[in-house]
XYZ file of C-alpha atoms in Angstrom:
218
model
C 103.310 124.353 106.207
C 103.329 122.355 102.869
C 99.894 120.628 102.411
C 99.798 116.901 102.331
C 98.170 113.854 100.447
C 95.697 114.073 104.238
C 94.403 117.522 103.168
C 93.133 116.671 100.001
C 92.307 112.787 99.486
C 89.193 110.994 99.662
C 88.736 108.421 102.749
C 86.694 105.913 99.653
C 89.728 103.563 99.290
C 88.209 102.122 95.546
C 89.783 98.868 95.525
C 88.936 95.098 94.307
C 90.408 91.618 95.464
C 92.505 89.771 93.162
C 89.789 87.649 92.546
C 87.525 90.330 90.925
C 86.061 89.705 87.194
C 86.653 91.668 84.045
C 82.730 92.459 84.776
C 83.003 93.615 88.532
C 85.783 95.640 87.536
C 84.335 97.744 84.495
C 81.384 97.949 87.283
C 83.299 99.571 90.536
C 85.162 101.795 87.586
C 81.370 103.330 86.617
C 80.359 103.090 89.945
C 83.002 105.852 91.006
C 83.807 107.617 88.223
C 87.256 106.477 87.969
C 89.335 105.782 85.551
C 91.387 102.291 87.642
C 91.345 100.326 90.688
C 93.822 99.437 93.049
C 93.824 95.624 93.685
C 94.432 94.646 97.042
C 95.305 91.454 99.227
C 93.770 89.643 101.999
C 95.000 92.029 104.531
C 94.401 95.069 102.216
C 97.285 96.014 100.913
C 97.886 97.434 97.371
C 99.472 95.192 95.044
C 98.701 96.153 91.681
C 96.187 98.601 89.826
C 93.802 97.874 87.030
C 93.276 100.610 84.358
C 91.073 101.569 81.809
C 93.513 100.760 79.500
C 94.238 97.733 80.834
C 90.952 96.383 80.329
C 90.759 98.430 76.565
C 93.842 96.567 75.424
C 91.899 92.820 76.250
C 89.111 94.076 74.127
C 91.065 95.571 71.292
C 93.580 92.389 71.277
C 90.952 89.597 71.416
C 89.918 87.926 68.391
C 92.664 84.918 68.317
C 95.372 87.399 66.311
C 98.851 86.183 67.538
C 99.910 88.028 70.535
C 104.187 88.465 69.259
C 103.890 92.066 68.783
C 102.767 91.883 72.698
C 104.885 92.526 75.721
C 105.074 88.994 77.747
C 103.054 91.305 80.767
C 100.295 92.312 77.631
C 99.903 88.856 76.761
C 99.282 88.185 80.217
C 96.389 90.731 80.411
C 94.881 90.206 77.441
C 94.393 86.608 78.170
C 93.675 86.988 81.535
C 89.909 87.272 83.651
C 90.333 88.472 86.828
C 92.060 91.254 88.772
C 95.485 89.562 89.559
C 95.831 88.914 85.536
C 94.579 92.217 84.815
C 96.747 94.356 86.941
C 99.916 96.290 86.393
C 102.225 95.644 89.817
C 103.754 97.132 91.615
C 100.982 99.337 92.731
C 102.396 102.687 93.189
C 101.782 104.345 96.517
C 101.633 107.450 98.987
C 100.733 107.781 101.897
C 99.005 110.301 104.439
C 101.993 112.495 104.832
C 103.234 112.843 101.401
C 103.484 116.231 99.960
C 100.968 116.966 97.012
C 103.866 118.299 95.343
C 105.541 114.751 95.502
C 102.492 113.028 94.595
C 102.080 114.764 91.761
C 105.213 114.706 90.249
C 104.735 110.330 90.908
C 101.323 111.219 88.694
C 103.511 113.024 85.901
C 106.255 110.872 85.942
C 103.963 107.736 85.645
C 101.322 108.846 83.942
C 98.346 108.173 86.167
C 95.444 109.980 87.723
C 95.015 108.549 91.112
C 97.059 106.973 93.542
C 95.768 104.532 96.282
C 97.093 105.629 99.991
C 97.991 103.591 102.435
C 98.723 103.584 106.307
C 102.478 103.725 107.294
C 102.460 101.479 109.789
C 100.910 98.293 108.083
C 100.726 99.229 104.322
C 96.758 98.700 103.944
C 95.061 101.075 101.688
C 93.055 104.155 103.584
C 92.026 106.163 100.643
C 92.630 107.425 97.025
C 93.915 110.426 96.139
C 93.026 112.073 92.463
C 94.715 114.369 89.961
C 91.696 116.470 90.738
C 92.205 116.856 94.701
C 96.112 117.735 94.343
C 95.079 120.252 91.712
C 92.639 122.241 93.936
C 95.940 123.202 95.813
C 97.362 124.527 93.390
C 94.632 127.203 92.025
C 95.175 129.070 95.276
C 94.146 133.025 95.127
C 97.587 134.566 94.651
C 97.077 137.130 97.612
C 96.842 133.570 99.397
C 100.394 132.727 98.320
C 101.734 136.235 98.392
C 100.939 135.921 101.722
C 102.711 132.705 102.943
C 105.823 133.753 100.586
C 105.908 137.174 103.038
C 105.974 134.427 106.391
C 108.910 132.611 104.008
C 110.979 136.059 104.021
C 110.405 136.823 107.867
C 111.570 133.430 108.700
C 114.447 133.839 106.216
C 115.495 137.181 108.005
C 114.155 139.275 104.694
C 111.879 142.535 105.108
C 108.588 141.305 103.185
C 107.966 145.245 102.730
C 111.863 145.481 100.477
C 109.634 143.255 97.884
C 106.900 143.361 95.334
C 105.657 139.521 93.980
C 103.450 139.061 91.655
C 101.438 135.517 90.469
C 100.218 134.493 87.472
C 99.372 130.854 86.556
C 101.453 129.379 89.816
C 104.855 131.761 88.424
C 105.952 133.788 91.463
C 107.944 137.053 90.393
C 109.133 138.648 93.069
C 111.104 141.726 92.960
C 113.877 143.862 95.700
C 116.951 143.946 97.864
C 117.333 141.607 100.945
C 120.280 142.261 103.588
C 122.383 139.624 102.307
C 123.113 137.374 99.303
C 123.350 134.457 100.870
C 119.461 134.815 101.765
C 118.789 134.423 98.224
C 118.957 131.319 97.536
C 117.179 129.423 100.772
C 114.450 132.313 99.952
C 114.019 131.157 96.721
C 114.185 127.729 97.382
C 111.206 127.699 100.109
C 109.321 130.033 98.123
C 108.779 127.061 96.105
C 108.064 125.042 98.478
C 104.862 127.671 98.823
C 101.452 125.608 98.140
C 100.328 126.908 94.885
C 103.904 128.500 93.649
C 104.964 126.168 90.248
C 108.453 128.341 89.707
C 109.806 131.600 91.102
C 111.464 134.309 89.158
C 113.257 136.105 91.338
C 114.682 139.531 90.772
C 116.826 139.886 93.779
C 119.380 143.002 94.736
C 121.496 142.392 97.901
C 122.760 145.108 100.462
C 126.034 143.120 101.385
C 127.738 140.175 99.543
C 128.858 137.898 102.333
C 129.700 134.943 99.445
C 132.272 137.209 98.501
C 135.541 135.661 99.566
C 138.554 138.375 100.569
C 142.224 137.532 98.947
C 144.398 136.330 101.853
C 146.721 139.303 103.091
C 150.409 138.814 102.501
């Protein structure tokens, strides 16, 4: 079973209210370790997140230089004091089911190192989640993932002992014949899927070819 943003977060949910200086914020920030905050509202739910950056770019811009080479959302933070100025909205989310392979690609994709998690039902913050914790899952012991990709092929209908794998650096290469070539693909696919796996090269030979469509007799 895929791990989940539950396996690996932290139950510390590092968050402010909107009301929060410039001061309390670079404070909670050293406090934790952390590089941002989520900001929350009166019932706890994320609404925004405060950065390091976000708090570099007041001090770099302040001085009185004109702000037009500034976004109108920069000009807001730069001139702003508390957390509701300083923030970048929306706050971006998961929550205690999510895959860590879908929470990291939101990391990736938006360039951040934690994500605040929240509770399904009512949307209030529960914990944070780090680029850190997700990693940890994937610097698995290969023998570790060899092993769950040999449960993938059972399930599949695929003799684990037709195959040799190999992993290096999260790259599964797995070698061999399965009964059929339509087993290829779904075994590649959840192979994948595997906790640790990053890509699979697959090598695959295939004892009958059931894609294979038959001309019509006439």
């Amino acid at each position: 079973m895929a791990a989940t943003v539950r396996d690996v977060m932290g139950t510390v949910a590092i968050a402010v209210t909107m009301d929060a200086t410039f001061t309390q914020l670079v404070e909670t920030m050293r406090r934790y370790g952390v590089g941002a905050v989520t900001v929350v509202d009166a019932d706890r739910r994320p609404i925004g997140v405060v950065s390091e950056d976000d708090l570099l770019l007041k001090e770099i811009e302040a001085g009185g230089r004109p702000f037009g080479h500034l976004s109108r959302a920069e000009r807001r933070k730069v001139t702003g004091t508390t957390a509701a100025e300083l923030m970048t909205t929306p706050a971006i989310t998961v929550t205690v089911g999510t895959p860590i392979r879908d929470a990291a690609r939101l990391m990736h994709r938006n360039r951040i190192k934690q994500l605040p998690v929240i509770e399904p039902a009512t949307g209030r913050i529960v914990g944070t989640v780090h680029q850190g914790d997700l990693l940890r899952v994937f610097a698995r012991r290969a023998e570790e993932i060899k092993a769950d990709v040999r449960q993938v092929a059972e399930r599949i209908g695929i003799d684990p002992a037709r195959l040799t794998m190999e992993v290096e650096s999260g790259v599964l290469a797995v070698r061999g014949r399965v009964p059929r070539r339509s087993q290829v693909r779904p075994f590649v696919l959840a192979a994948r899927r595997v906790d640790g796996v990053i890509e699979v090269d697959a090598d695959l030979g295939f004892d009958v070819d059931d894609l294979l469509i038959s001309p019509p007799m006439v």
